[in-house]
CSV table of C-alpha atoms in Angstrom, one decimal:
chain,number,residue,atom,x,y,z
A,309,MET,CA,0.0,0.0,0.0
A,310,ARG,CA,1.3,3.4,-1.0
A,311,TYR,CA,1.6,6.0,1.8
A,312,ILE,CA,0.6,9.6,1.3
A,313,LEU,CA,1.9,12.3,3.6
A,314,LEU,CA,-1.2,14.3,4.0
A,315,ALA,CA,0.0,16.8,6.5
A,316,VAL,CA,3.3,17.5,4.8
A,317,LEU,CA,3.0,17.9,1.1
A,318,PHE,CA,0.2,20.4,0.6
A,319,ILE,CA,0.4,24.0,1.8
A,320,GLY,CA,-2.0,26.5,0.5
A,321,PHE,CA,-5.1,24.5,0.0
A,322,SER,CA,-7.5,23.2,2.6
A,323,SER,CA,-9.2,19.8,2.1
A,324,GLN,CA,-11.4,17.7,4.3
A,325,VAL,CA,-10.1,14.2,4.5
A,326,PHE,CA,-12.3,11.2,4.4
A,327,ALA,CA,-11.2,7.5,4.3
A,328,GLU,CA,-12.9,6.7,1.2
A,329,SER,CA,-10.6,5.3,-1.5
A,330,ASN,CA,-8.4,2.3,-1.2
A,331,ILE,CA,-5.9,2.9,-4.0
A,332,ASP,CA,-3.1,0.4,-4.0
A,333,GLU,CA,-1.2,2.2,-6.6
A,334,ILE,CA,-1.3,5.9,-7.6
A,335,ARG,CA,-0.5,6.4,-11.3
A,336,VAL,CA,-0.4,10.0,-12.2
A,337,GLU,CA,-1.0,10.9,-15.9
A,338,GLN,CA,-0.3,14.4,-17.2
A,339,TRP,CA,-1.0,16.1,-20.5
A,340,GLN,CA,-1.8,19.5,-22.0
A,341,ALA,CA,-5.2,20.0,-23.4
A,342,LYS,CA,-6.0,21.8,-26.6
A,343,SER,CA,-7.1,24.8,-24.6
A,344,GLY,CA,-3.6,25.1,-23.2
A,345,VAL,CA,-4.7,23.7,-19.8
A,346,ASN,CA,-2.2,21.6,-17.9
A,347,VAL,CA,-4.0,18.4,-16.7
A,348,LEU,CA,-3.0,15.9,-14.0
A,349,PHE,CA,-5.2,12.8,-13.6
A,350,VAL,CA,-5.5,9.8,-11.3
A,351,GLN,CA,-8.1,7.1,-12.0
A,352,ALA,CA,-9.7,5.7,-8.8
A,353,GLU,CA,-12.5,3.2,-9.4
A,354,ASP,CA,-13.3,2.2,-5.8
A,355,LEU,CA,-16.2,4.7,-5.5
A,356,PRO,CA,-18.5,6.2,-8.1
A,357,MET,CA,-17.2,9.7,-7.3
A,358,VAL,CA,-15.0,12.3,-9.1
A,359,ASP,CA,-13.1,15.3,-7.8
A,360,MET,CA,-12.1,18.1,-10.1
A,361,ARG,CA,-10.1,21.2,-9.1
A,362,ILE,CA,-8.9,24.0,-11.4
A,363,ILE,CA,-6.1,26.1,-10.1
A,364,PHE,CA,-5.1,29.5,-11.6
A,365,ALA,CA,-2.1,31.7,-10.9
A,366,ALA,CA,-4.5,34.3,-9.7
A,367,GLY,CA,-3.8,34.7,-6.0
A,368,SER,CA,-3.4,37.9,-4.0
A,369,ALA,CA,0.2,38.3,-5.3
A,370,ARG,CA,-1.4,39.4,-8.6
A,371,ASP,CA,-3.5,42.1,-6.9
A,372,GLY,CA,-1.3,45.0,-8.1
A,373,ASP,CA,-2.3,48.2,-6.3
A,374,ILE,CA,-5.9,47.1,-5.5
A,375,TYR,CA,-5.3,44.7,-2.5
A,376,GLY,CA,-8.1,42.2,-2.2
A,377,LEU,CA,-8.8,42.1,-5.9
A,378,ALA,CA,-7.9,38.4,-6.3
A,379,LYS,CA,-10.0,37.4,-3.3
A,380,ALA,CA,-13.0,39.4,-4.5
A,381,THR,CA,-12.8,38.0,-8.0
A,382,ASN,CA,-12.6,34.4,-6.9
A,383,ALA,CA,-15.6,34.9,-4.5
A,384,LEU,CA,-17.7,36.7,-7.1
A,385,ILE,CA,-17.4,34.2,-10.0
A,386,SER,CA,-19.8,31.9,-8.1
A,387,GLU,CA,-22.2,34.7,-7.4
A,388,GLY,CA,-24.2,34.3,-10.6
A,389,ALA,CA,-23.2,33.5,-14.1
A,390,GLY,CA,-24.9,33.5,-17.5
A,391,GLY,CA,-27.9,35.3,-16.0
A,392,VAL,CA,-28.4,32.5,-13.5
A,393,SER,CA,-28.4,33.7,-9.9
A,394,ALA,CA,-26.1,32.4,-7.2
A,395,THR,CA,-29.1,30.8,-5.5
A,396,GLU,CA,-30.2,29.1,-8.8
A,397,LEU,CA,-26.6,27.9,-9.4
A,398,ALA,CA,-26.4,26.4,-6.0
A,399,GLN,CA,-29.8,24.7,-6.4
A,400,LYS,CA,-28.8,23.2,-9.7
A,401,LEU,CA,-25.8,21.6,-8.0
A,402,ASP,CA,-27.6,20.6,-4.8
A,403,ASP,CA,-30.3,18.8,-6.9
A,404,VAL,CA,-27.7,16.3,-8.1
A,405,GLY,CA,-25.5,16.3,-4.9
A,406,ILE,CA,-22.6,18.2,-6.3
A,407,LYS,CA,-20.4,20.2,-4.0
A,408,LEU,CA,-18.8,23.4,-5.4
A,409,SER,CA,-15.8,25.0,-3.8
A,410,THR,CA,-13.7,28.1,-4.4
A,411,GLY,CA,-10.8,29.7,-2.7
A,412,SER,CA,-7.7,31.8,-3.0
A,413,ALA,CA,-4.2,32.2,-1.4
A,414,ARG,CA,-1.2,34.3,-2.2
A,415,ASP,CA,0.0,32.2,-5.2
A,416,MET,CA,-3.2,30.8,-6.5
A,417,ALA,CA,-7.0,30.7,-6.7
A,418,TRP,CA,-9.1,27.7,-7.4
A,419,ILE,CA,-12.6,26.4,-8.1
A,420,GLY,CA,-13.6,22.7,-7.8
A,421,ILE,CA,-16.4,20.3,-7.7
A,422,ARG,CA,-17.1,16.9,-6.1
A,423,SER,CA,-19.7,14.8,-7.9
A,424,LEU,CA,-21.0,11.3,-8.6
A,425,SER,CA,-19.1,10.1,-11.7
A,426,ASP,CA,-22.3,9.3,-13.5
A,427,TRP,CA,-22.1,11.6,-16.6
A,428,ASP,CA,-25.7,12.9,-16.3
A,429,ASN,CA,-25.0,14.2,-12.8
A,430,LEU,CA,-21.4,15.3,-13.5
A,431,ARG,CA,-22.5,17.3,-16.5
A,432,GLN,CA,-24.5,19.7,-14.2
A,433,GLY,CA,-21.3,20.6,-12.4
A,434,LEU,CA,-19.3,20.9,-15.5
A,435,ASP,CA,-21.9,23.3,-17.0
A,436,VAL,CA,-21.9,25.5,-13.9
A,437,MET,CA,-18.1,25.7,-13.9
A,438,ASN,CA,-18.1,26.6,-17.6
A,439,LEU,CA,-20.6,29.4,-17.0
A,440,MET,CA,-18.5,30.7,-14.2
A,441,LEU,CA,-15.4,30.8,-16.4
A,442,THR,CA,-17.1,32.2,-19.5
A,443,LYS,CA,-20.1,34.4,-18.4
A,444,PRO,CA,-19.6,35.6,-14.8
A,445,ASP,CA,-22.3,38.2,-14.1
A,446,LEU,CA,-20.2,40.3,-11.7
A,447,THR,CA,-23.3,42.4,-10.9
A,448,GLN,CA,-22.9,45.6,-9.0
A,449,GLN,CA,-25.2,44.2,-6.3
A,450,ALA,CA,-22.9,41.2,-5.8
A,451,ILE,CA,-19.8,43.4,-5.8
A,452,GLU,CA,-21.2,45.7,-3.1
A,453,ARG,CA,-22.2,42.6,-1.0
A,454,GLN,CA,-18.7,41.2,-1.4
A,455,LYS,CA,-17.2,44.5,-0.3
A,456,ARG,CA,-19.4,44.6,2.8
A,457,PHE,CA,-18.2,41.1,3.6
A,458,MET,CA,-14.5,42.1,3.2
A,459,ARG,CA,-15.0,45.1,5.4
A,460,ILE,CA,-16.5,42.8,8.1
A,461,SER,CA,-13.5,40.5,7.7
A,462,LEU,CA,-11.2,43.5,8.3
A,463,GLU,CA,-13.1,44.3,11.5
A,464,GLN,CA,-12.7,40.7,12.6
A,465,ILE,CA,-9.0,40.9,12.0
A,466,LYS,CA,-8.8,44.0,14.3
A,467,GLN,CA,-10.4,41.9,17.0
A,468,SER,CA,-7.9,39.0,16.7
A,469,PRO,CA,-4.3,39.6,18.0
A,470,GLY,CA,-3.2,36.5,16.2
A,471,LYS,CA,-4.4,37.7,12.9
A,472,ILE,CA,-3.0,41.2,13.5
A,473,ALA,CA,0.4,39.6,14.2
A,474,GLY,CA,0.3,37.5,11.1
A,475,ARG,CA,-0.6,40.4,8.9
A,476,GLU,CA,2.1,42.6,10.4
A,477,LEU,CA,4.7,39.8,10.0
A,478,TYR,CA,4.0,39.4,6.3
A,479,LYS,CA,4.1,43.1,5.8
A,480,LYS,CA,7.6,43.3,7.4
A,481,ILE,CA,9.2,40.2,6.0
A,482,TYR,CA,8.0,41.1,2.5
A,483,PRO,CA,8.2,44.9,2.5
A,484,ASN,CA,8.5,45.4,-1.3
A,485,HIS,CA,7.0,42.2,-2.5
A,486,PRO,CA,3.4,41.1,-3.4
A,487,TYR,CA,3.4,38.5,-0.6
A,488,GLY,CA,3.5,41.3,2.0
A,489,LYS,CA,0.3,43.0,0.8
A,490,PRO,CA,-3.0,42.2,2.7
A,491,ALA,CA,-4.8,39.5,0.7
A,492,GLY,CA,-8.1,40.6,2.1
A,493,GLY,CA,-7.5,44.2,1.2
A,494,ASP,CA,-7.6,47.3,3.4
A,495,GLU,CA,-10.0,50.1,3.8
A,496,LYS,CA,-8.8,52.1,0.9
A,497,SER,CA,-8.4,49.2,-1.6
A,498,ILE,CA,-11.8,47.7,-0.8
A,499,GLY,CA,-13.3,51.0,-1.6
A,500,ALA,CA,-11.5,51.0,-5.0
A,501,LEU,CA,-12.9,47.6,-6.0
A,502,GLY,CA,-15.3,48.0,-9.0
A,503,ARG,CA,-16.6,45.9,-11.8
A,504,GLU,CA,-14.0,47.2,-14.3
A,505,SER,CA,-11.0,46.1,-12.2
A,506,ILE,CA,-12.6,42.8,-11.2
A,507,PHE,CA,-13.6,42.0,-14.8
A,508,SER,CA,-10.1,42.9,-16.0
A,509,PHE,CA,-8.5,40.7,-13.4
A,510,PHE,CA,-10.8,37.8,-14.4
A,511,LYS,CA,-10.1,38.2,-18.1
A,512,ARG,CA,-6.3,38.3,-17.5
A,513,TYR,CA,-5.9,35.4,-15.2
A,514,TYR,CA,-8.9,33.0,-15.5
A,515,VAL,CA,-7.7,31.6,-18.9
A,516,GLY,CA,-6.6,28.2,-20.2
A,517,ALA,CA,-2.8,28.9,-20.4
A,518,ASN,CA,-2.9,30.0,-16.7
A,519,ALA,CA,-4.7,27.0,-15.4
A,520,THR,CA,-3.8,23.6,-14.0
A,521,VAL,CA,-6.6,21.0,-13.7
A,522,ALA,CA,-6.5,18.0,-11.3
A,523,ILE,CA,-8.9,15.2,-11.6
A,524,VAL,CA,-9.3,12.1,-9.4
A,525,GLY,CA,-12.0,9.6,-9.5
A,526,ASP,CA,-14.1,6.9,-11.2
A,527,VAL,CA,-13.5,8.1,-14.8
A,528,ASP,CA,-11.0,7.0,-17.4
A,529,ARG,CA,-8.6,9.3,-19.3
A,530,VAL,CA,-11.0,9.8,-22.2
A,531,ALA,CA,-13.8,10.9,-19.8
A,532,ALA,CA,-11.3,13.1,-17.9
A,533,GLN,CA,-10.3,14.9,-21.1
A,534,MET,CA,-14.0,15.3,-22.0
A,535,MET,CA,-14.5,17.0,-18.6
A,536,VAL,CA,-11.6,19.4,-19.3
A,537,ASP,CA,-12.9,20.2,-22.8
A,538,SER,CA,-16.4,20.8,-21.4
A,539,VAL,CA,-15.4,23.2,-18.7
A,540,PHE,CA,-13.0,25.1,-20.9
A,541,ALA,CA,-15.2,25.4,-24.0
A,542,GLY,CA,-15.2,29.0,-24.9
A,543,VAL,CA,-12.6,30.0,-22.3
A,544,PRO,CA,-9.8,32.0,-23.9
A,545,SER,CA,-6.4,30.4,-24.0
A,546,GLY,CA,-4.7,33.7,-22.9
A,547,GLU,CA,-1.2,33.8,-21.4
A,548,PRO,CA,0.4,32.4,-18.3
A,549,ALA,CA,0.7,34.8,-15.4
A,550,GLU,CA,4.0,36.7,-15.1
A,551,TYR,CA,6.5,35.1,-12.8
A,552,LEU,CA,6.6,36.7,-9.3
A,553,PRO,CA,9.6,38.8,-8.3
A,554,LYS,CA,12.2,37.2,-5.9
A,555,ALA,CA,11.7,37.6,-2.2
A,556,LYS,CA,14.7,39.2,-0.6
A,557,CYS,CA,16.2,38.8,2.8
A,558,VAL,CA,15.2,41.4,5.4
A,559,ALA,CA,17.0,43.0,8.3
A,560,GLU,CA,16.1,42.1,11.9
A,561,GLU,CA,13.3,44.2,13.3
A,562,VAL,CA,11.1,44.1,16.4
A,563,ILE,CA,7.5,45.3,16.1
A,564,SER,CA,5.3,45.7,19.2
A,565,VAL,CA,1.6,46.4,18.7
A,566,ASP,CA,-0.6,47.4,21.6
A,567,TYR,CA,-3.7,45.2,22.2
A,568,PRO,CA,-5.9,45.0,25.3
A,569,SER,CA,-5.2,41.4,26.2
A,570,GLN,CA,-3.3,39.6,29.0
A,571,GLN,CA,-1.7,37.2,26.4
A,572,THR,CA,0.9,38.4,23.9
A,573,HIS,CA,0.9,36.7,20.5
A,574,ILE,CA,4.5,36.3,19.3
A,575,LEU,CA,5.7,35.6,15.7
A,576,LEU,CA,9.3,35.3,14.5
A,577,GLY,CA,9.8,35.0,10.7
A,578,GLN,CA,11.8,35.5,7.6
A,579,PRO,CA,11.6,34.6,3.9
A,580,ALA,CA,13.0,31.0,3.6
A,581,LEU,CA,12.1,28.5,0.9
A,582,LYS,CA,10.5,28.1,-2.5
A,583,LYS,CA,8.2,25.2,-3.4
A,584,GLY,CA,10.2,22.3,-4.9
A,585,ASP,CA,13.5,23.1,-3.2
A,586,SER,CA,15.5,19.9,-2.8
A,587,ARG,CA,16.4,20.8,0.8
A,588,PHE,CA,12.7,20.6,1.9
A,589,PRO,CA,12.8,17.0,3.2
A,590,ALA,CA,15.8,17.9,5.4
A,591,LEU,CA,14.2,21.1,6.6
A,592,TYR,CA,10.8,19.5,7.2
A,593,LEU,CA,12.4,16.7,9.2
A,594,GLY,CA,14.6,19.2,11.1
A,595,ASN,CA,11.6,21.5,11.8
A,596,TYR,CA,9.6,18.5,13.2
A,597,ILE,CA,12.3,18.2,15.8
A,598,LEU,CA,12.6,21.9,16.3
A,599,GLY,CA,9.0,23.0,16.6
A,600,GLY,CA,6.7,21.0,14.3
A,601,GLY,CA,6.2,18.1,16.7
A,602,SER,CA,4.3,20.3,19.1
A,603,LEU,CA,4.9,19.2,22.8
A,604,ILE,CA,7.7,16.8,22.0
A,605,SER,CA,9.7,19.4,20.0
A,606,LEU,CA,12.7,21.3,21.3
A,607,LEU,CA,10.8,24.5,21.4
A,608,GLY,CA,8.0,22.8,23.2
A,609,ASP,CA,10.3,21.3,25.8
A,610,GLU,CA,12.1,24.6,26.5
A,611,ILE,CA,9.2,27.0,26.3
A,612,ARG,CA,6.4,24.9,27.8
A,613,VAL,CA,7.8,22.0,29.8
A,614,LYS,CA,10.9,23.6,31.4
A,615,ARG,CA,9.8,27.2,31.8
A,616,GLY,CA,6.0,27.2,31.6
A,617,LEU,CA,6.1,30.3,29.4
A,618,ALA,CA,3.3,29.1,27.0
A,619,TYR,CA,0.9,26.2,26.5
A,620,SER,CA,2.0,25.8,22.9
A,621,VAL,CA,4.8,26.9,20.6
A,622,TYR,CA,5.3,25.9,17.0
A,623,SER,CA,7.5,26.4,13.9
A,624,TYR,CA,6.9,25.7,10.2
A,625,PHE,CA,8.1,26.3,6.7
A,626,SER,CA,5.4,27.6,4.3
A,627,THR,CA,6.8,27.0,0.8
A,628,MET,CA,5.5,29.1,-2.1
A,629,GLN,CA,6.4,30.1,-5.7
A,630,GLN,CA,8.9,32.5,-4.3
A,631,ARG,CA,10.6,32.1,-0.9
A,632,GLY,CA,7.8,31.4,1.6
A,633,PRO,CA,8.3,32.2,5.2
A,634,PHE,CA,9.8,30.2,8.1
A,635,ILE,CA,7.8,31.1,11.2
A,636,ILE,CA,8.0,30.4,14.9
A,637,GLY,CA,5.0,31.3,17.0
A,638,SER,CA,3.6,31.2,20.5
A,639,GLN,CA,1.4,33.0,23.0
A,640,THR,CA,2.5,33.9,26.5
A,641,ARG,CA,1.7,36.3,29.3
A,642,GLY,CA,2.6,39.9,28.5
A,643,GLU,CA,5.2,40.2,31.1
A,644,GLU,CA,6.9,37.0,29.8
A,645,ALA,CA,7.0,38.0,26.2
A,646,GLY,CA,10.7,39.2,26.2
A,647,LYS,CA,11.8,36.0,27.9
A,648,ALA,CA,9.8,33.8,25.5
A,649,VAL,CA,11.4,35.5,22.5
A,650,GLU,CA,14.9,35.1,24.0
A,651,VAL,CA,14.4,31.4,24.5
A,652,MET,CA,12.9,30.9,21.0
A,653,GLN,CA,15.9,32.6,19.5
A,654,GLN,CA,18.4,30.7,21.6
A,655,VAL,CA,16.8,27.3,20.8
A,656,LEU,CA,16.8,28.1,17.1
A,657,LYS,CA,20.5,29.3,17.2
A,658,ASP,CA,21.6,26.2,19.1
A,659,PHE,CA,19.7,23.9,16.7
A,660,ILE,CA,21.3,25.5,13.7
A,661,GLU,CA,24.8,25.2,15.2
A,662,GLN,CA,24.5,21.7,16.6
A,663,GLY,CA,21.9,20.0,14.5
A,664,PRO,CA,19.7,17.1,15.8
A,665,THR,CA,21.0,14.2,17.8
A,666,ALA,CA,20.8,10.7,16.4
A,667,GLU,CA,18.0,9.8,18.8
A,668,GLN,CA,16.0,12.9,17.8
A,669,LEU,CA,16.5,12.2,14.1
A,670,SER,CA,15.4,8.5,14.5
A,671,ALA,CA,12.3,9.4,16.5
A,672,ALA,CA,11.3,12.1,14.1
A,673,LYS,CA,11.6,9.8,11.1
A,674,LYS,CA,9.5,7.2,12.8
A,675,ASN,CA,6.8,9.7,13.7
A,676,ILE,CA,6.7,11.2,10.2
A,677,THR,CA,6.8,7.9,8.2
A,678,GLY,CA,4.8,5.9,10.6
A,679,GLY,CA,2.4,8.3,12.2
A,680,TYR,CA,1.3,10.8,9.6
A,681,PRO,CA,1.0,8.6,6.5
A,682,LEU,CA,-2.3,6.8,6.0
A,683,GLN,CA,-2.8,3.5,4.2
A,684,THR,CA,-5.8,4.9,2.5
A,685,ALA,CA,-6.2,8.4,1.1
A,686,SER,CA,-9.3,10.3,0.0
A,687,ASN,CA,-9.8,11.4,-3.6
A,688,SER,CA,-10.3,15.0,-2.3
A,689,ALA,CA,-6.8,14.8,-0.7
A,690,ILE,CA,-5.2,13.4,-3.8
A,691,VAL,CA,-6.8,16.0,-6.0
A,692,SER,CA,-5.3,18.7,-3.8
A,693,TYR,CA,-1.8,17.1,-4.2
A,694,LEU,CA,-2.2,16.9,-7.9
A,695,GLY,CA,-3.2,20.5,-8.2
A,696,MET,CA,-0.2,21.6,-6.1
A,697,MET,CA,2.1,19.4,-8.1
A,698,GLY,CA,0.9,20.7,-11.4
A,699,PHE,CA,0.8,24.3,-10.3
A,700,TYR,CA,4.4,24.3,-9.0
A,701,HIS,CA,5.8,22.0,-11.7
A,702,LEU,CA,6.8,19.2,-9.2
A,703,PRO,CA,7.7,15.7,-10.4
A,704,LEU,CA,4.9,13.2,-10.9
A,705,ASP,CA,6.4,10.9,-8.3
A,706,TYR,CA,6.4,13.6,-5.6
A,707,MET,CA,3.9,11.8,-3.4
A,708,ASP,CA,5.5,8.4,-3.8
A,709,THR,CA,9.1,9.5,-3.0
A,710,PHE,CA,8.6,11.9,-0.1
A,711,THR,CA,8.8,9.3,2.7
A,712,SER,CA,11.8,7.6,1.2
A,713,LYS,CA,13.5,11.0,1.0
A,714,ILE,CA,12.8,11.6,4.6
A,715,GLU,CA,14.4,8.2,5.5
A,716,LYS,CA,17.6,9.2,3.7
A,717,VAL,CA,18.0,12.5,5.5
A,718,THR,CA,21.1,12.6,7.8
A,719,ALA,CA,21.8,14.8,10.8
A,720,GLU,CA,24.4,16.6,8.7
A,721,ASP,CA,21.8,17.2,6.0
A,722,VAL,CA,19.5,18.9,8.5
A,723,LYS,CA,22.3,21.0,10.0
A,724,LYS,CA,23.5,22.1,6.5
A,725,ALA,CA,20.0,22.9,5.2
A,726,PHE,CA,19.1,25.0,8.2
A,727,ALA,CA,22.4,26.9,8.1
A,728,GLU,CA,21.8,27.7,4.4
A,729,VAL,CA,18.1,28.7,4.7
A,730,VAL,CA,17.5,30.1,8.1
A,731,ASN,CA,19.4,33.1,9.5
A,732,PRO,CA,18.6,33.6,13.3
A,733,GLU,CA,20.3,37.0,13.1
A,734,LYS,CA,17.7,38.3,10.6
A,735,MET,CA,14.4,37.3,12.1
A,736,VAL,CA,11.5,39.8,12.2
A,737,ILE,CA,9.8,39.7,15.6
A,738,VAL,CA,6.2,40.7,16.0
A,739,LYS,CA,4.4,40.9,19.4
A,740,VAL,CA,0.8,41.8,19.7
A,741,GLY,CA,-1.0,42.3,23.1
A,742,GLY,CA,-0.1,42.1,26.7
A,743,ASN,CA,2.7,44.3,27.8
A,744,SER,CA,3.7,45.2,24.3
A,745,SER,CA,3.7,49.0,24.9
A,746,ALA,CA,6.2,48.6,27.6
A,747,SER,CA,8.3,46.3,25.4
A,748,LYS,CA,8.2,48.9,22.7
A,749,LYS,CA,9.6,51.6,25.0
A,750,LEU,CA,12.3,49.4,26.4
A,751,GLY,CA,13.3,47.7,23.0
A,752,ILE,CA,14.4,44.1,22.7
A,753,ASN,CA,17.3,43.1,20.6
A,754,LYS,CA,18.0,39.7,19.0
A,755,THR,CA,18.8,38.0,22.2
A,756,GLY,CA,15.9,39.4,24.1
A,757,GLU,CA,18.0,41.8,26.1
A,758,LYS,CA,17.2,45.4,26.8
A,759,ARG,CA,19.0,47.8,24.4
């Protein structure tokens, strides 16, 4: 039985996992359709279901000067198409048990369906997706409703110190890069959203040459190609999106934001790793030891167990088209924030200098290869992987070889990869809440000491 590393391989999509398919062997087929669409396909015959996901290079990194444009466009294409209202579209799908999904991130945006593989049923979903991609209504009423929703989301962010910290961190570690702009927009950019800008964005990025299609389910390749042709009938081929600019290193900086809470949310981060980097297995394994393994990690042991500074502490790499961030995060009492930052930085520095022990490496490998993998994987999970693989141009054996690559990682590999990718002297530190105003007045340097 082939093992799929559900928690590791896919960042950027969210997918509910169901133990539904018992696929003994995953054979990925790939081709380019006449419409210019890149297609990845896995036939899975155990259940009469099919999942289809279309991914466009149309995430918030393409917003330009109108932040929130990508998010608004993706939300609006399901709000009526071809003169059929959003309610009517939803009813058409609900009548045949089809689930429609949309979403966006920094690199990408997507739409997808889950349906019975019976063609009469499936056709309803394909027709709706085709309408969305060829004749989105983008009515002024729907646009104003979306803008109200985005303003509500902004207010919710203001009520969440964790979200404030995340937004501030991205702004500081990507100061002159599209990744640093607010994906949900700000007060000014939301006000600037209009039908002309939304329609222009849609026409530029929701085209065949800018799309990757992933299909998993109880259909053969001929039927899969028919699905693609049906959805993209009448969709312009267009051009691929421009490649994003490189994300540069940033200088160390400490940002403290006042917030009326006893707890202080702490994030440390810096640009780190692109998707597909050959060092990712070593970095993932090392990070599991450092902070990815929750309470059993080095950070968990030092921050929570030994010092009682926080209930949880974590670290992770978020790989993207350009260098995604490496982030360490925690929450602690306001008066303990300086000490918590000091310990986080020292643990990171020690780990980069010393690397993992043989015992730590062995335990992490067993947990990753024996705990996370599942003997069965859902079609919805696999279609997420396929979309990610196609979008980032990863090899077709990416899922199959990941655990074997983990097994081959040595302690020296981990140490070398961390030394090359992570610079503890250039971490941006964000603290929101608690005693942050006092911290701002005192100032905290890279070791947590007063300036």
